[in-house]
């Protein structure tokens, strides 16, 4: 042992002890650096909420008509005004005194929010005699914020006769209720994700101490990533939404834990060959590091493809997610190894790896699965792909236009209840106001064009400035219905004919329409871009063309299978009103990038083994060695995304379930069976045109 530790250099001097001391001090130095970085990140991470914005203009592209309407409204007297709609309802019919109570409530609200208290209230009766309704414009100069205005309005209306229900709804109230939900998302998500990851790590490692190390490390990565994202917002002009903030937490916990599982697995192997933990860790980093780096690079590259998207909420997710993955990678390749080395072998107690005692994978269930797949290669890839193709049929007829009133999961806020009651009690007046902005010299022609548009109940000129004139339009059809969508499109055509670019059509429903159409164009652009980037990275990593094409094809098939299955689940089991328009693209990004991750972990090990043992035997050995840890990583990642299903927003629930289902399909079926079966069926041809293709002596047959 002494002769191994003391190797003289060419001058005869013994330098090994000095190097050994340097190695020993390196983990402690790394810990000290990271303690300082995390402490410094806390203050920045706490400021992330202050730059998070969830206004509709923060989601929409600058080129959308509805965005331009919002900008034009901001320049009108009073700025971009809010609007509350108040509905009073007595289900068994209005009683004497109810109308007086409604008028009294209107007067109190008008006085509080700067409206003309002398003007008579425009109270609208329902035809069935059960409801009264009025609209109340809000001057933003008279209120502090949407949430505060909505809460104050509800408090002021609490004094009313027994049995008379009051609902504060309208665009401002719906936005306030949405903000209230978003405000609680990050803290809830952080705690729930940490709890889920902790449970899964305990079950995976069955150690009283080991599970804490990756959890502490990934927590540090989460804090660091939030601090980095906040710092980026101070340098670059991009939008942080609550959606991207929530996905940042899930990404860091999921990806960071995956990297930890893969590194620990390789570290445990190396501890059987190295006496000192520092030497075992360095060997583990050399072995697993390239695959982890390639995995992170793939996800980061895929995320940065989102910068090509036109929708603000999607394009901003790119740098936010990339910062999260970068922080997770850096922590798991520096802080995490340092913690493991400092704690030594005892961190694995009671299953401590012993020097010189080999860990046998040949008798494991994954080795047996590899033998089974080798005997039934064609069946191993044909049957699963047929099943996934059948599931993909569930995407036929998918409705990717979730109405605004159906965005809340589990509980329905007052604003949504009120809006739906208005649709029921006022079937002929359920239209949500649209806003047409016209240049002053075209306002009369534009007003005439609006009034002549089919589907418009009424239109009137409102506020005006030197640059714009506001025209308020009431459509016949209910918000976001097929009829209202047609009305918006007809309005845009008609006003363009008379005023060109000098007239714009906006409003809440127009904003949702622009968002859905932009999402569609973004999907057509970004999805192929992601595939090209992932193919390029895989080609460089595996030094082949066939293997990347096969791997990407399997991931795409698993994505459409997951999307079809989840669409059926959302529609027939959970009863959602549609698929939120951004879900297919976000799901595609995560499932392709993260799905390729696991194939990278598998195929880099397969290639390493194939050099020595040939492709078929190398595939069996690679599956036996990596099957357990990759499956554990997939389950952890799926569970972290599934945490999103606990949140009260349909959009996040759909993203969480889609990614969780897709990751499980990819991990348990595609990566464990389909990819090994295809690799063994193709044999050495999988590595074409690399040297390994020519050097391999595998005989490829068609065993079924």
Steps between C-alpha positions, in 0.01 A plus 500: 500500500787735586664449163168586330459822695856625461597534137826692439523755222788513250724688744454237767298731729189360665209724405200276567435606865471866395251412226314285747468788743374724220235242407394471862458875537308544173159382630523727804593795281202422274266492800625837621451656156145369470401610848596853400319475166176366649497761777552770239224355279236508774445874478477490120270197499262678736463782247385274216133548588542875462577465128241232426219632279181328393312768309363397163741739328787312668392179326406637158748587223560866425375449143149384605212741444373448854843596640496820297151573635626468856786738422263747335260486798785591734528835320133590544375725785511288816737249343412137439181484705368195675144377494296330771168336423270454798223241492227473764294181494215355702435152356130492595429849359577857603308651793396856590797690630757309294523769233556769764781292652659463156480876437648568843789265431564662164513844662754382760723344235472804271603730784794278597638452149461849358192454281230765445271458801236732351446288188215246537626141518451291184352193670394219268219257595505136401200374305421234759481758783774340711799732442617859469833602346710809440852580380737729691805649323808541720738786456847366581587837653234436766612148600823345621476163326251259344500263795443781749218651294324166466531422871372846595204468265404167654526644851284800411227274359482279810217712640196370308168323572508135603467261207625754244833376365758743363787409265783730397626385162624649174856521359649675805351255752601195295856637477504563876384145578763363262771706672389370839544144381841574347620670820480170688649284225876530560502433875252212470687351208840524668381321815301235315782425255758475777275262693439275198870490409594420861258205516620359168867536596438320830328216314778489240801505730352338813755696699434734795759751380568469126163645389576830677810570290327533159203676660722764663695539177195539278356748750818705467464476121141628521603802706795572272287469186237742632775748584654462154163549329435817699847631408433424132180704508702800613730467200276369222145599411291187525180417683481275806154350540369287783488207259873525422577552870308182592661296223844626610452337842382170352780493244775562754371240745432241229816542295723553803374184668550306176861613476550402864361150446722441199813630672436304821453181298836544328665612826377187675654289222834679529512457879547128435823584313643796693593519865464875541160664431668793321659263247171315451316828447749626243465173312120526525508855361718385212259216427160661555593865450498503117153342484365743762656794315352379169164455667502852644621644170211332320240641737659847499519503120136393477396769746690769313309403186202661671662839440375465143139496626292814459292456815666676794407236757658227285812684385579611856486140620813433292757704697321430830512124452854510359617690809335236720660208318838676505476557875394138560788371288760717672380407848474128431849486347671707772315542830333160495821300437678705768233411757521131413878494526502684834246256645696198369376145457287518814245711312382176334430324831363236539593396142863615504694410181815302589834528328569203273146362522342521156141614450343237278251622243496182291240332720276803540152537360640740241748239381212253467297760312793552263516127428125489438510797263797342317291187435192698385653800331240575234209443737679724752470806278205427270236434768576805719512731197163370381355564848643853508367564150155397620523734798606781267158480335371669815645825364239502223252778566700643791361836611801717584297805598426489872245776576606764750213413735616135515861564599448423869524144625323354804355827636308770314563862605218750534587679177457181295178402677361847431602498133337162441184617675490801268514263201210301649282794612569725201514265199452790255744734677776267601757659274819628660593854387748526214713807444559660161763773482489746211704798394291815555464582128353153430280458808163560329571261212633241744191535722274448200699193394477359852124555523445327168698191602288185554504389864526852648222611736616858555802727466570844640791743505660544842824665607722683255848653480695674227617161371214255557124476540354210700189319374329259740335206322250250646479174302196270494679177588650390828874545564740279300215319325522408134254780420701763687824385336336543159381846604853607597638380167223680308563817701868496413425449132238777490700765685811420296304564179402852611805603704785257435756506782322799656248271674562212744273244667581379852345409832522185717355259242714646222802452724419131547453463124836665428664280763361181345598600145850601611542171684409315180757688291761454776442123499555486124830686537646383830421127491708429185775727635517299824525174302784633285697622802453173689602299192817706463598450865434126487697471178801669656475296819451157341703582186232339287200584284274196531497488882388865544223454242376187676512657846320820399236302309422290809471808719265672254279191484487483880406871511202459269396186687512690829316799351223277363461314829497822704251666266260214567573526872442877510180475299327188633641458852595844634235684299718791388344729241801479270877480471668831583660625179859509633494145644583305180815705431624501862427129529684430174806690617526322833418153370738519205786661691456298819411181312819526297681549833431145607593366159829690531569335837420158355664529158826656620543198730394264219755655268768469768419130541458440125861600437610199706215252462310582180166674464263223611699401807582866567129585495422227754784611723405867469138425588603284796729771634283808446145360505440536871641849545339641183163359599536651847592832342199482269263425786641792701469738205145385428407545866641853514297605197195321638517738797369766260171308497446610861480867397167675437568600137398275212797611286757384758301184574500409131873569459580296812291199402613501136870512585464246783313251278740558212809450717359175642417371152846591378680360806309177558414406142698687235841518664479162677362293211459684169845661478693185604289292259562738210870522584541124505289459185718747310822370657812686392301697242368714787847665516524588129718668376741495798797266533301287742266408215790363296684345794209309650475126438133468598286285279162665456212259473122524504418291805138543607 
